[in-house]
Amino acid sequence: MSDSDSRKSSARILILGAGFAGLAAAIRLGKEGAKAQVTLLSRRNFHLFTPLLYQAATGLVDPDHIAQMVRPAARKHGFTFFEGEVANLDIGSKTVKTDFGDVAYDYLVLAMGSENNDFGIRGVPEHAISLKTLPDAERVHSKIIDSLERSLVTGDQAKRKGLLTFVIIGGGATGVELAGSVRDFVQFLLRDYPGLAEDQLSVVLVELMQNLLPGLSKYLSEQTYRILSKRGIKIRLNSRVAEVTEEGVLLSGGELIQTANIFWTAGTKPSRLVDGLDIEKDRGRVRVDEFLRIIGHPEIFAIGDLASISDSKTGQKVPATAQSAVQEGDWVGRALSRMLSGKKVEPFVYKDKGYMLSLGRQVGVAEFRHFKTSGVFGWLLWRMIHIALITTTRSRLGVIFDWTFAYFYRRNAAHTEP
Ligand SMILES: Cc1cc2nc3c(=O)[nH]c(=O)nc-3n(C[C@H](O)[C@H](O)[C@H](O)COP(=O)(O)OP(=O)(O)OC[C@H]3O[C@@H](n4cnc5c(N)ncnc54)[C@H](O)[C@@H]3O)c2cc1C
């Protein structure tokens, strides 16, 4: 990036999406004291801490506690926040169309994340619940409780079996964590449901590939398989879902897994807002250069889940995770600030900080460069690091309280959804 990219000191920077990437960019611009008017625009006025979404879905944390308010950060770091829905991007006239009117920019940061991807499989939108938003988590939670309640009053044995079978489709990070937590949740609830026995409950995890956690390391994949199998979760590898129906999940070989509870965590696709843009893409994701700018549009940056980013040192694709999104947002905030002051900017370099998963009560798995661990220690580490990653005091204290309460007493099992 050269000094010639520098604009006037009151440049208007518009960031779309208050997720991990967008919020990190806005905060960094504030911390750097960038010579710009920074505006962050997002659908809701909170930042959703997705790594704990499956815990909200299984009564372990209060959904409110993973919704981190954006306005305190805006006040602290000196950026403007607007809640609104982006309807369209007009990159020709440097304008973003929203539900409250048009917003003009000099620099644009695309950080609207990704959406659930059902790969066009029949029946998924109607019969499966995805896990991407807070309302999704509440729907999953409600579905589990509703099924347990109905299983006690039905006289139909086949129907009862379906109500007590919980199928998670997708053995990626979200799917394995959800499977472990659903298992804990239903097992824990047994004491309040006289008439139900543990051997009547079944949690099934369906994965298309030949191993769990495709894309992550062999160690994480094998440990996760071992731990979940030991906990009684039925893992179905090499299993392609052909259709999802009212009766259950139909696999491509013709087998029907009968269930009333289908949770979809099998994939994501970039925000639909980039679909119509006439720019370079890589399997739907926005292709960017080593400065995270859209090719042919040096005034537009694309970061987080919607971008296809390669590490400038290794050439390897950067994974679509919260960890990467924060690094990219932080990098763009610093780069823009330096650019506006006429300073040199080095290309983006990704730092892999490792990966960890919580697979149920007192069991987790973690891998950092040369350090690997599983079991109770992995679980404790996961908890400590996630508490540190939560950025607002309200959310952090809320989650600590929820975990402590659930550990010594109980999870939330009230059926509050209609
Ligand atoms: C259940 C779940 C668990 C996960 N667990 C982990 C984990 O443990 N570790 C990890 O590293 N990653 C995890 N991830 C992945 C991680 O959440 C994403 O990689 C990360 O959120 C990407 O950040 P982002 O900023 O690109 O998008 P997001 O965080 O999704 O943010 C996008 C923002 O844009 C807003 N937006 C979207 N469209 C519009 C619009 N049209 N108008 C206005 N605003 C809009 C959204 O409301 C949102 O605020 C998980 C994901 C899920 C779904």
Short mmCIF file of C-alpha atoms and ligand atoms in Angstrom, two decimals:
data_model
loop_
_atom_site.label_atom_id
_atom_site.label_comp_id
_atom_site.label_asym_id
_atom_site.label_seq_id
_atom_site.Cartn_x
_atom_site.Cartn_y
_atom_site.Cartn_z
CA MET A 1 0.00 0.00 0.00
CA SER A 2 1.57 3.33 -0.92
CA ASP A 3 1.34 6.84 0.45
CA SER A 4 -0.56 7.85 -2.66
CA ASP A 5 -3.55 5.96 -1.21
CA SER A 6 -3.79 8.54 1.54
CA ARG A 7 -6.97 10.60 1.58
CA LYS A 8 -8.08 13.71 3.35
CA SER A 9 -7.91 13.53 7.12
CA SER A 10 -11.69 13.44 7.52
CA ALA A 11 -12.06 10.29 5.42
CA ARG A 12 -15.33 8.46 6.02
CA ILE A 13 -14.73 4.84 6.96
CA LEU A 14 -17.83 2.69 6.95
CA ILE A 15 -17.65 -0.78 8.51
CA LEU A 16 -20.50 -3.20 7.82
CA GLY A 17 -21.16 -5.84 10.50
CA ALA A 18 -20.45 -5.74 14.23
CA GLY A 19 -19.18 -9.30 14.38
CA PHE A 20 -15.69 -10.39 15.35
CA ALA A 21 -14.04 -8.77 12.30
CA GLY A 22 -16.00 -5.50 12.05
CA LEU A 23 -15.91 -4.71 15.75
CA ALA A 24 -12.16 -5.40 15.95
CA ALA A 25 -11.59 -3.00 13.03
CA ALA A 26 -13.66 -0.21 14.64
CA ILE A 27 -11.95 -0.63 18.01
CA ARG A 28 -8.47 -0.65 16.48
CA LEU A 29 -9.21 2.52 14.47
CA GLY A 30 -10.25 4.18 17.73
CA LYS A 31 -7.19 2.94 19.62
CA GLU A 32 -4.89 4.18 16.87
CA GLY A 33 -6.59 7.59 16.87
CA ALA A 34 -7.21 7.31 13.11
CA LYS A 35 -7.76 10.58 11.27
CA ALA A 36 -11.21 9.54 10.07
CA GLN A 37 -14.91 9.49 10.83
CA VAL A 38 -15.54 5.86 11.64
CA THR A 39 -19.05 4.41 11.41
CA LEU A 40 -19.99 0.85 12.30
CA LEU A 41 -23.34 -0.36 10.98
CA SER A 42 -24.91 -3.65 11.92
CA ARG A 43 -28.23 -5.48 12.04
CA ARG A 44 -28.37 -5.59 15.84
CA ASN A 45 -26.75 -3.40 18.49
CA PHE A 46 -24.87 -6.30 20.03
CA HIS A 47 -21.95 -8.49 19.09
CA LEU A 48 -22.82 -12.17 19.34
CA PHE A 49 -20.18 -14.32 21.02
CA THR A 50 -20.81 -17.37 18.82
CA PRO A 51 -18.38 -19.77 20.55
CA LEU A 52 -20.92 -20.00 23.40
CA LEU A 53 -24.03 -20.20 21.21
CA TYR A 54 -24.34 -23.97 21.61
CA GLN A 55 -24.28 -23.43 25.39
CA ALA A 56 -27.20 -21.00 25.10
CA ALA A 57 -28.97 -23.69 23.04
CA THR A 58 -28.49 -26.25 25.81
CA GLY A 59 -29.41 -24.15 28.84
CA LEU A 60 -25.85 -23.70 30.09
CA VAL A 61 -25.65 -19.94 29.61
CA ASP A 62 -28.33 -17.28 29.42
CA PRO A 63 -28.66 -16.08 25.78
CA ASP A 64 -28.49 -12.46 27.02
CA HIS A 65 -25.02 -13.10 28.40
CA ILE A 66 -23.48 -13.82 25.00
CA ALA A 67 -24.93 -10.69 23.42
CA GLN A 68 -22.21 -8.09 24.01
CA MET A 69 -23.42 -4.51 23.67
CA VAL A 70 -21.67 -2.45 20.99
CA ARG A 71 -22.53 1.07 22.16
CA PRO A 72 -20.18 1.09 25.20
CA ALA A 73 -17.31 0.18 22.83
CA ALA A 74 -18.41 2.95 20.42
CA ARG A 75 -18.34 5.48 23.26
CA LYS A 76 -15.00 4.27 24.54
CA HIS A 77 -13.26 4.10 21.17
CA GLY A 78 -14.87 7.12 19.51
CA PHE A 79 -16.76 5.57 16.61
CA THR A 80 -20.39 6.04 15.57
CA PHE A 81 -22.70 3.05 15.67
CA PHE A 82 -25.95 2.68 13.69
CA GLU A 83 -28.31 -0.27 13.94
CA GLY A 84 -29.70 -1.07 10.51
CA GLU A 85 -30.09 -3.65 7.79
CA VAL A 86 -27.83 -3.32 4.77
CA ALA A 87 -29.96 -3.92 1.69
CA ASN A 88 -27.54 -3.31 -1.13
CA LEU A 89 -23.97 -2.24 -1.92
CA ASP A 90 -23.47 0.26 -4.74
CA ILE A 91 -19.69 0.22 -5.04
CA GLY A 92 -19.81 2.33 -8.22
CA SER A 93 -21.24 5.35 -6.39
CA LYS A 94 -19.58 4.46 -3.04
CA THR A 95 -22.93 4.18 -1.29
CA VAL A 96 -24.49 1.57 0.95
CA LYS A 97 -28.27 1.28 0.88
CA THR A 98 -29.81 0.52 4.25
CA ASP A 99 -33.32 0.30 5.71
CA PHE A 100 -32.90 3.85 7.06
CA GLY A 101 -31.40 5.43 3.93
CA ASP A 102 -28.16 5.70 1.97
CA VAL A 103 -24.77 5.95 3.66
CA ALA A 104 -21.79 7.26 1.67
CA TYR A 105 -18.19 6.26 2.32
CA ASP A 106 -14.62 6.87 1.23
CA TYR A 107 -13.41 3.52 2.58
CA LEU A 108 -15.63 0.51 3.09
CA VAL A 109 -14.97 -2.55 5.25
CA LEU A 110 -17.14 -5.55 4.40
CA ALA A 111 -17.55 -7.71 7.53
CA MET A 112 -21.11 -9.06 7.31
CA GLY A 113 -19.99 -12.64 7.98
CA SER A 114 -21.69 -15.74 6.69
CA GLU A 115 -25.10 -17.39 6.58
CA ASN A 116 -26.31 -20.90 7.10
CA ASN A 117 -25.81 -23.12 4.03
CA ASP A 118 -28.21 -26.01 3.48
CA PHE A 119 -26.59 -26.94 0.14
CA GLY A 120 -30.07 -27.11 -1.37
CA ILE A 121 -30.88 -30.34 0.50
CA ARG A 122 -34.59 -30.88 0.48
CA GLY A 123 -36.44 -30.32 3.76
CA VAL A 124 -33.63 -28.61 5.68
CA PRO A 125 -35.29 -25.16 5.93
CA GLU A 126 -38.61 -26.70 7.03
CA HIS A 127 -37.51 -29.47 9.36
CA ALA A 128 -34.03 -28.68 10.67
CA ILE A 129 -32.92 -25.92 13.04
CA SER A 130 -29.61 -24.24 12.32
CA LEU A 131 -27.33 -22.64 14.91
CA LYS A 132 -26.16 -19.22 13.80
CA THR A 133 -28.17 -16.61 15.72
CA LEU A 134 -29.62 -16.12 19.20
CA PRO A 135 -33.17 -16.97 18.03
CA ASP A 136 -31.70 -20.20 16.55
CA ALA A 137 -30.21 -21.09 19.94
CA GLU A 138 -33.56 -20.45 21.60
CA ARG A 139 -35.30 -22.64 19.02
CA VAL A 140 -32.86 -25.52 19.60
CA HIS A 141 -33.32 -25.18 23.36
CA SER A 142 -37.07 -25.13 23.08
CA LYS A 143 -37.14 -28.07 20.69
CA ILE A 144 -35.18 -30.26 23.12
CA ILE A 145 -37.48 -29.41 26.04
CA ASP A 146 -40.63 -29.74 23.95
CA SER A 147 -39.57 -33.20 22.75
CA LEU A 148 -38.91 -34.41 26.29
CA GLU A 149 -42.29 -33.10 27.45
CA ARG A 150 -44.15 -34.70 24.55
CA SER A 151 -42.33 -38.01 24.94
CA LEU A 152 -43.99 -38.42 28.34
CA VAL A 153 -47.52 -38.11 27.02
CA THR A 154 -47.42 -39.98 23.74
CA GLY A 155 -48.61 -43.56 23.69
CA ASP A 156 -47.03 -44.24 20.31
CA GLN A 157 -43.69 -46.04 20.89
CA ALA A 158 -42.20 -45.16 17.48
CA LYS A 159 -43.08 -41.52 17.97
CA ARG A 160 -41.57 -41.59 21.44
CA LYS A 161 -38.33 -42.99 20.07
CA GLY A 162 -38.17 -40.16 17.52
CA LEU A 163 -38.81 -37.56 20.21
CA LEU A 164 -35.93 -38.94 22.26
CA THR A 165 -33.48 -39.06 19.35
CA PHE A 166 -31.41 -35.91 18.75
CA VAL A 167 -29.59 -35.70 15.45
CA ILE A 168 -26.86 -33.16 14.76
CA ILE A 169 -25.90 -32.89 11.10
CA GLY A 170 -22.34 -31.70 10.52
CA GLY A 171 -19.29 -32.94 12.42
CA GLY A 172 -17.38 -29.64 12.32
CA ALA A 173 -16.49 -27.62 15.41
CA THR A 174 -20.05 -26.38 16.04
CA GLY A 175 -21.56 -29.85 15.51
CA VAL A 176 -19.23 -31.72 17.86
CA GLU A 177 -19.59 -29.14 20.64
CA LEU A 178 -23.37 -29.10 20.24
CA ALA A 179 -23.52 -32.93 20.28
CA GLY A 180 -21.51 -33.08 23.53
CA SER A 181 -23.66 -30.46 25.17
CA VAL A 182 -27.01 -31.91 24.01
CA ARG A 183 -25.91 -35.22 25.51
CA ASP A 184 -25.16 -33.55 28.86
CA PHE A 185 -28.36 -31.54 28.79
CA VAL A 186 -30.78 -34.41 28.16
CA GLN A 187 -28.94 -36.69 30.55
CA PHE A 188 -29.08 -34.05 33.25
CA LEU A 189 -32.81 -33.47 32.68
CA LEU A 190 -33.68 -37.12 33.27
CA ARG A 191 -34.06 -36.58 37.02
CA ASP A 192 -36.94 -34.17 36.36
CA TYR A 193 -38.66 -36.53 33.90
CA PRO A 194 -39.72 -39.63 35.80
CA GLY A 195 -40.56 -42.33 33.33
CA LEU A 196 -37.61 -41.57 31.07
CA ALA A 197 -34.48 -43.71 31.24
CA GLU A 198 -31.01 -43.00 29.93
CA ASP A 199 -31.06 -45.89 27.46
CA GLN A 200 -34.09 -44.34 25.74
CA LEU A 201 -32.11 -41.23 24.82
CA SER A 202 -30.01 -41.15 21.70
CA VAL A 203 -27.71 -38.45 20.33
CA VAL A 204 -26.51 -39.00 16.77
CA LEU A 205 -23.84 -36.99 14.96
CA VAL A 206 -23.86 -37.27 11.16
CA GLU A 207 -20.79 -36.29 9.12
CA LEU A 208 -20.27 -36.46 5.37
CA MET A 209 -16.49 -36.93 5.49
CA GLN A 210 -14.51 -39.88 6.82
CA ASN A 211 -13.46 -38.05 9.98
CA LEU A 212 -14.80 -35.48 12.39
CA LEU A 213 -13.55 -31.87 12.27
CA PRO A 214 -12.48 -31.88 8.62
CA GLY A 215 -9.82 -29.21 8.14
CA LEU A 216 -8.54 -29.42 11.71
CA SER A 217 -5.64 -31.57 12.90
CA LYS A 218 -5.57 -35.38 13.19
CA TYR A 219 -5.06 -35.06 16.94
CA LEU A 220 -8.18 -32.92 17.46
CA SER A 221 -10.23 -35.11 15.15
CA GLU A 222 -9.21 -38.41 16.76
CA GLN A 223 -9.52 -37.19 20.34
CA THR A 224 -12.93 -35.73 19.61
CA TYR A 225 -14.09 -39.01 18.07
CA ARG A 226 -12.80 -40.96 21.05
CA ILE A 227 -14.34 -38.66 23.65
CA LEU A 228 -17.75 -38.35 22.01
CA SER A 229 -18.01 -42.11 21.32
CA LYS A 230 -17.11 -42.84 24.94
CA ARG A 231 -19.88 -40.50 26.02
CA GLY A 232 -22.41 -42.58 24.09
CA ILE A 233 -22.84 -40.33 21.07
CA LYS A 234 -23.46 -42.33 17.91
CA ILE A 235 -21.14 -40.98 15.25
CA ARG A 236 -22.05 -41.65 11.65
CA LEU A 237 -19.10 -40.85 9.38
CA ASN A 238 -19.17 -41.04 5.56
CA SER A 239 -22.88 -40.33 5.73
CA ARG A 240 -24.50 -38.07 3.16
CA VAL A 241 -27.87 -36.55 4.05
CA ALA A 242 -30.21 -36.91 1.08
CA GLU A 243 -33.31 -35.30 2.58
CA VAL A 244 -34.74 -34.10 5.85
CA THR A 245 -38.40 -34.88 6.46
CA GLU A 246 -40.98 -34.73 9.22
CA GLU A 247 -40.07 -38.34 10.04
CA GLY A 248 -36.33 -37.77 10.28
CA VAL A 249 -33.06 -37.73 8.39
CA LEU A 250 -32.86 -39.74 5.21
CA LEU A 251 -29.32 -40.82 4.30
CA SER A 252 -28.24 -41.32 0.70
CA GLY A 253 -28.05 -45.11 1.18
CA GLY A 254 -31.80 -45.14 1.95
CA GLU A 255 -31.58 -45.41 5.74
CA LEU A 256 -33.96 -43.20 7.73
CA ILE A 257 -32.84 -41.99 11.17
CA GLN A 258 -36.19 -41.44 12.81
CA THR A 259 -36.17 -38.25 14.85
CA ALA A 260 -38.19 -35.19 15.76
CA ASN A 261 -35.03 -33.20 16.55
CA ILE A 262 -32.74 -32.21 13.70
CA PHE A 263 -30.02 -29.64 14.24
CA TRP A 264 -28.13 -28.41 11.19
CA THR A 265 -24.50 -27.31 11.58
CA ALA A 266 -23.19 -28.58 8.24
CA GLY A 267 -21.97 -25.43 6.58
CA THR A 268 -22.00 -21.72 5.93
CA LYS A 269 -21.83 -19.47 2.91
CA PRO A 270 -20.80 -15.80 2.68
CA SER A 271 -23.34 -13.04 3.29
CA ARG A 272 -25.76 -12.87 0.37
CA LEU A 273 -24.93 -9.15 0.02
CA VAL A 274 -21.76 -10.03 -1.90
CA ASP A 275 -23.62 -12.31 -4.35
CA GLY A 276 -24.54 -9.51 -6.71
CA LEU A 277 -21.18 -7.72 -6.67
CA ASP A 278 -19.20 -7.87 -9.87
CA ILE A 279 -15.87 -8.65 -8.17
CA GLU A 280 -13.46 -11.57 -7.97
CA LYS A 281 -14.64 -14.44 -5.77
CA ASP A 282 -13.42 -17.80 -4.61
CA ARG A 283 -16.28 -20.26 -4.11
CA GLY A 284 -18.59 -17.35 -3.27
CA ARG A 285 -16.16 -15.66 -0.87
CA VAL A 286 -14.70 -12.27 -1.75
CA ARG A 287 -11.16 -12.61 -3.05
CA VAL A 288 -8.75 -10.04 -1.60
CA ASP A 289 -5.10 -9.04 -2.11
CA GLU A 290 -2.39 -9.22 0.57
CA PHE A 291 -3.73 -5.96 2.04
CA LEU A 292 -7.23 -7.49 2.38
CA ARG A 293 -8.59 -5.18 -0.33
CA ILE A 294 -10.98 -6.24 -3.05
CA ILE A 295 -9.11 -6.68 -6.31
CA GLY A 296 -9.75 -3.58 -8.47
CA HIS A 297 -11.23 -1.64 -5.52
CA PRO A 298 -8.45 -0.40 -3.22
CA GLU A 299 -10.99 1.54 -1.16
CA ILE A 300 -12.87 -1.63 -0.12
CA PHE A 301 -11.59 -4.17 2.41
CA ALA A 302 -13.22 -7.58 2.97
CA ILE A 303 -12.58 -9.49 6.20
CA GLY A 304 -13.97 -12.33 8.30
CA ASP A 305 -16.13 -15.20 7.09
CA LEU A 306 -17.15 -13.53 3.81
CA ALA A 307 -13.58 -13.14 2.56
CA SER A 308 -11.22 -15.60 0.93
CA ILE A 309 -7.87 -14.68 2.46
CA SER A 310 -4.46 -16.25 1.94
CA ASP A 311 -1.61 -15.73 4.33
CA SER A 312 0.95 -13.49 2.62
CA LYS A 313 3.89 -15.54 3.97
CA THR A 314 2.72 -19.14 3.50
CA GLY A 315 0.10 -18.70 0.79
CA GLN A 316 -2.19 -20.94 2.89
CA LYS A 317 -5.90 -20.15 3.14
CA VAL A 318 -6.79 -18.49 6.43
CA PRO A 319 -9.62 -20.43 8.16
CA ALA A 320 -13.02 -18.81 8.67
CA THR A 321 -12.95 -18.59 12.46
CA ALA A 322 -13.51 -15.95 15.12
CA GLN A 323 -9.78 -15.98 15.81
CA SER A 324 -8.95 -15.11 12.18
CA ALA A 325 -11.75 -12.54 11.95
CA VAL A 326 -10.41 -10.65 14.98
CA GLN A 327 -6.87 -10.65 13.55
CA GLU A 328 -8.10 -9.42 10.18
CA GLY A 329 -10.28 -6.69 11.71
CA ASP A 330 -7.47 -5.54 13.94
CA TRP A 331 -5.08 -5.52 10.99
CA VAL A 332 -7.43 -3.47 8.78
CA GLY A 333 -8.01 -0.94 11.58
CA ARG A 334 -4.27 -0.45 12.01
CA ALA A 335 -3.58 -0.44 8.25
CA LEU A 336 -6.23 2.19 7.52
CA SER A 337 -5.01 4.34 10.34
CA ARG A 338 -1.40 4.17 9.10
CA MET A 339 -2.46 4.76 5.53
CA LEU A 340 -4.41 7.89 6.44
CA SER A 341 -1.30 9.22 8.20
CA GLY A 342 0.80 8.50 5.13
CA LYS A 343 2.70 5.63 6.77
CA LYS A 344 3.83 2.39 5.17
CA VAL A 345 1.71 -0.74 5.61
CA GLU A 346 3.02 -4.32 5.51
CA PRO A 347 0.90 -7.18 4.09
CA PHE A 348 -1.41 -9.17 6.38
CA VAL A 349 0.18 -12.18 8.10
CA TYR A 350 -2.01 -14.69 9.92
CA LYS A 351 -0.89 -16.11 13.28
CA ASP A 352 -2.39 -19.49 14.11
CA LYS A 353 -2.97 -19.48 17.86
CA GLY A 354 -4.27 -23.05 18.05
CA TYR A 355 -7.70 -24.58 18.49
CA MET A 356 -9.76 -26.00 21.31
CA LEU A 357 -13.14 -27.58 21.84
CA SER A 358 -15.37 -28.23 24.81
CA LEU A 359 -17.09 -31.60 24.41
CA GLY A 360 -19.21 -31.75 27.54
CA ARG A 361 -19.00 -31.57 31.30
CA GLN A 362 -15.34 -31.73 32.33
CA VAL A 363 -14.08 -32.84 28.97
CA GLY A 364 -12.36 -30.88 26.23
CA VAL A 365 -9.52 -31.01 23.76
CA ALA A 366 -6.97 -28.37 22.85
CA GLU A 367 -3.99 -28.03 20.53
CA PHE A 368 -1.57 -25.15 20.36
CA ARG A 369 1.63 -25.34 18.32
CA HIS A 370 3.62 -27.87 20.36
CA PHE A 371 1.17 -28.43 23.15
CA LYS A 372 -1.76 -30.87 23.10
CA THR A 373 -4.15 -31.82 25.85
CA SER A 374 -7.54 -33.42 26.37
CA GLY A 375 -9.90 -34.31 29.21
CA VAL A 376 -10.51 -32.15 32.27
CA PHE A 377 -7.46 -29.98 31.66
CA GLY A 378 -8.52 -29.28 28.07
CA TRP A 379 -11.97 -28.36 29.35
CA LEU A 380 -10.62 -26.02 32.05
CA LEU A 381 -8.30 -24.37 29.56
CA TRP A 382 -11.19 -23.90 27.13
CA ARG A 383 -13.25 -22.22 29.85
CA MET A 384 -10.46 -19.92 31.03
CA ILE A 385 -9.57 -18.79 27.53
CA HIS A 386 -13.18 -18.20 26.52
CA ILE A 387 -13.82 -16.11 29.60
CA ALA A 388 -10.79 -14.02 28.67
CA LEU A 389 -12.07 -13.61 25.11
CA ILE A 390 -15.42 -12.17 26.22
CA THR A 391 -15.00 -8.43 25.94
CA THR A 392 -17.72 -6.91 28.15
CA THR A 393 -17.78 -7.19 31.94
CA ARG A 394 -21.52 -7.80 31.95
CA SER A 395 -21.19 -10.80 29.63
CA ARG A 396 -18.11 -12.15 31.37
CA LEU A 397 -19.66 -12.06 34.84
CA GLY A 398 -22.95 -13.39 33.47
CA VAL A 399 -21.26 -16.40 31.88
CA ILE A 400 -19.16 -17.13 35.01
CA PHE A 401 -22.34 -17.04 37.07
CA ASP A 402 -24.22 -19.29 34.60
CA TRP A 403 -21.42 -21.87 34.52
CA THR A 404 -21.12 -21.95 38.30
CA PHE A 405 -24.87 -22.22 38.78
CA ALA A 406 -25.22 -24.97 36.15
CA TYR A 407 -22.25 -26.90 37.54
CA PHE A 408 -23.52 -27.00 41.13
CA TYR A 409 -27.23 -26.74 40.58
CA ARG A 410 -29.04 -26.86 37.24
CA ARG A 411 -29.32 -25.67 33.65
CA ASN A 412 -32.22 -23.64 32.35
CA ALA A 413 -34.93 -25.99 31.10
CA ALA A 414 -37.99 -23.74 30.92
CA HIS A 415 -39.88 -24.08 27.67
CA THR A 416 -40.37 -20.42 26.80
CA GLU A 417 -40.70 -20.47 22.98
CA PRO A 418 -44.19 -20.72 21.52
C1 LIG B 1 -22.43 -21.75 16.62
C2 LIG B 1 -21.08 -21.24 16.20
C3 LIG B 1 -19.98 -21.50 17.00
C4 LIG B 1 -18.72 -21.04 16.63
N1 LIG B 1 -17.67 -21.31 17.45
C5 LIG B 1 -16.44 -20.83 17.13
C6 LIG B 1 -15.33 -21.05 18.00
O1 LIG B 1 -15.46 -21.68 19.05
N2 LIG B 1 -14.13 -20.54 17.64
C7 LIG B 1 -13.96 -19.83 16.48
O2 LIG B 1 -12.84 -19.37 16.21
N3 LIG B 1 -14.98 -19.62 15.63
C8 LIG B 1 -16.22 -20.09 15.93
N4 LIG B 1 -17.27 -19.87 15.09
C9 LIG B 1 -17.04 -19.15 13.82
C10 LIG B 1 -17.09 -17.65 14.09
O3 LIG B 1 -18.29 -17.31 14.72
C11 LIG B 1 -17.00 -16.91 12.77
O4 LIG B 1 -15.86 -17.34 12.06
C12 LIG B 1 -16.92 -15.42 13.05
O5 LIG B 1 -18.10 -14.99 13.69
C13 LIG B 1 -16.73 -14.63 11.76
O6 LIG B 1 -16.70 -13.28 12.09
P1 LIG B 1 -17.31 -12.20 11.11
O7 LIG B 1 -17.06 -10.88 11.74
O8 LIG B 1 -16.86 -12.42 9.73
O9 LIG B 1 -18.88 -12.50 11.07
P2 LIG B 1 -19.93 -12.45 12.25
O10 LIG B 1 -19.30 -12.58 13.57
O11 LIG B 1 -21.00 -13.42 11.85
O12 LIG B 1 -20.52 -10.97 12.16
C14 LIG B 1 -21.24 -10.50 11.07
C15 LIG B 1 -22.05 -9.30 11.54
O13 LIG B 1 -22.67 -8.68 10.41
C16 LIG B 1 -24.04 -8.44 10.68
N5 LIG B 1 -24.77 -8.47 9.42
C17 LIG B 1 -24.87 -9.51 8.56
N6 LIG B 1 -25.64 -9.16 7.52
C18 LIG B 1 -26.03 -7.88 7.73
C19 LIG B 1 -26.85 -6.98 7.00
N7 LIG B 1 -27.42 -7.31 5.84
N8 LIG B 1 -27.04 -5.75 7.52
C20 LIG B 1 -26.47 -5.39 8.69
N9 LIG B 1 -25.69 -6.21 9.41
C21 LIG B 1 -25.47 -7.44 8.94
C22 LIG B 1 -24.43 -9.58 11.61
O14 LIG B 1 -25.59 -9.26 12.35
C23 LIG B 1 -23.18 -9.69 12.48
O15 LIG B 1 -23.22 -8.79 13.55
C24 LIG B 1 -18.55 -20.33 15.43
C25 LIG B 1 -19.67 -20.06 14.61
C26 LIG B 1 -20.91 -20.52 15.00
C27 LIG B 1 -22.11 -20.22 14.13
#
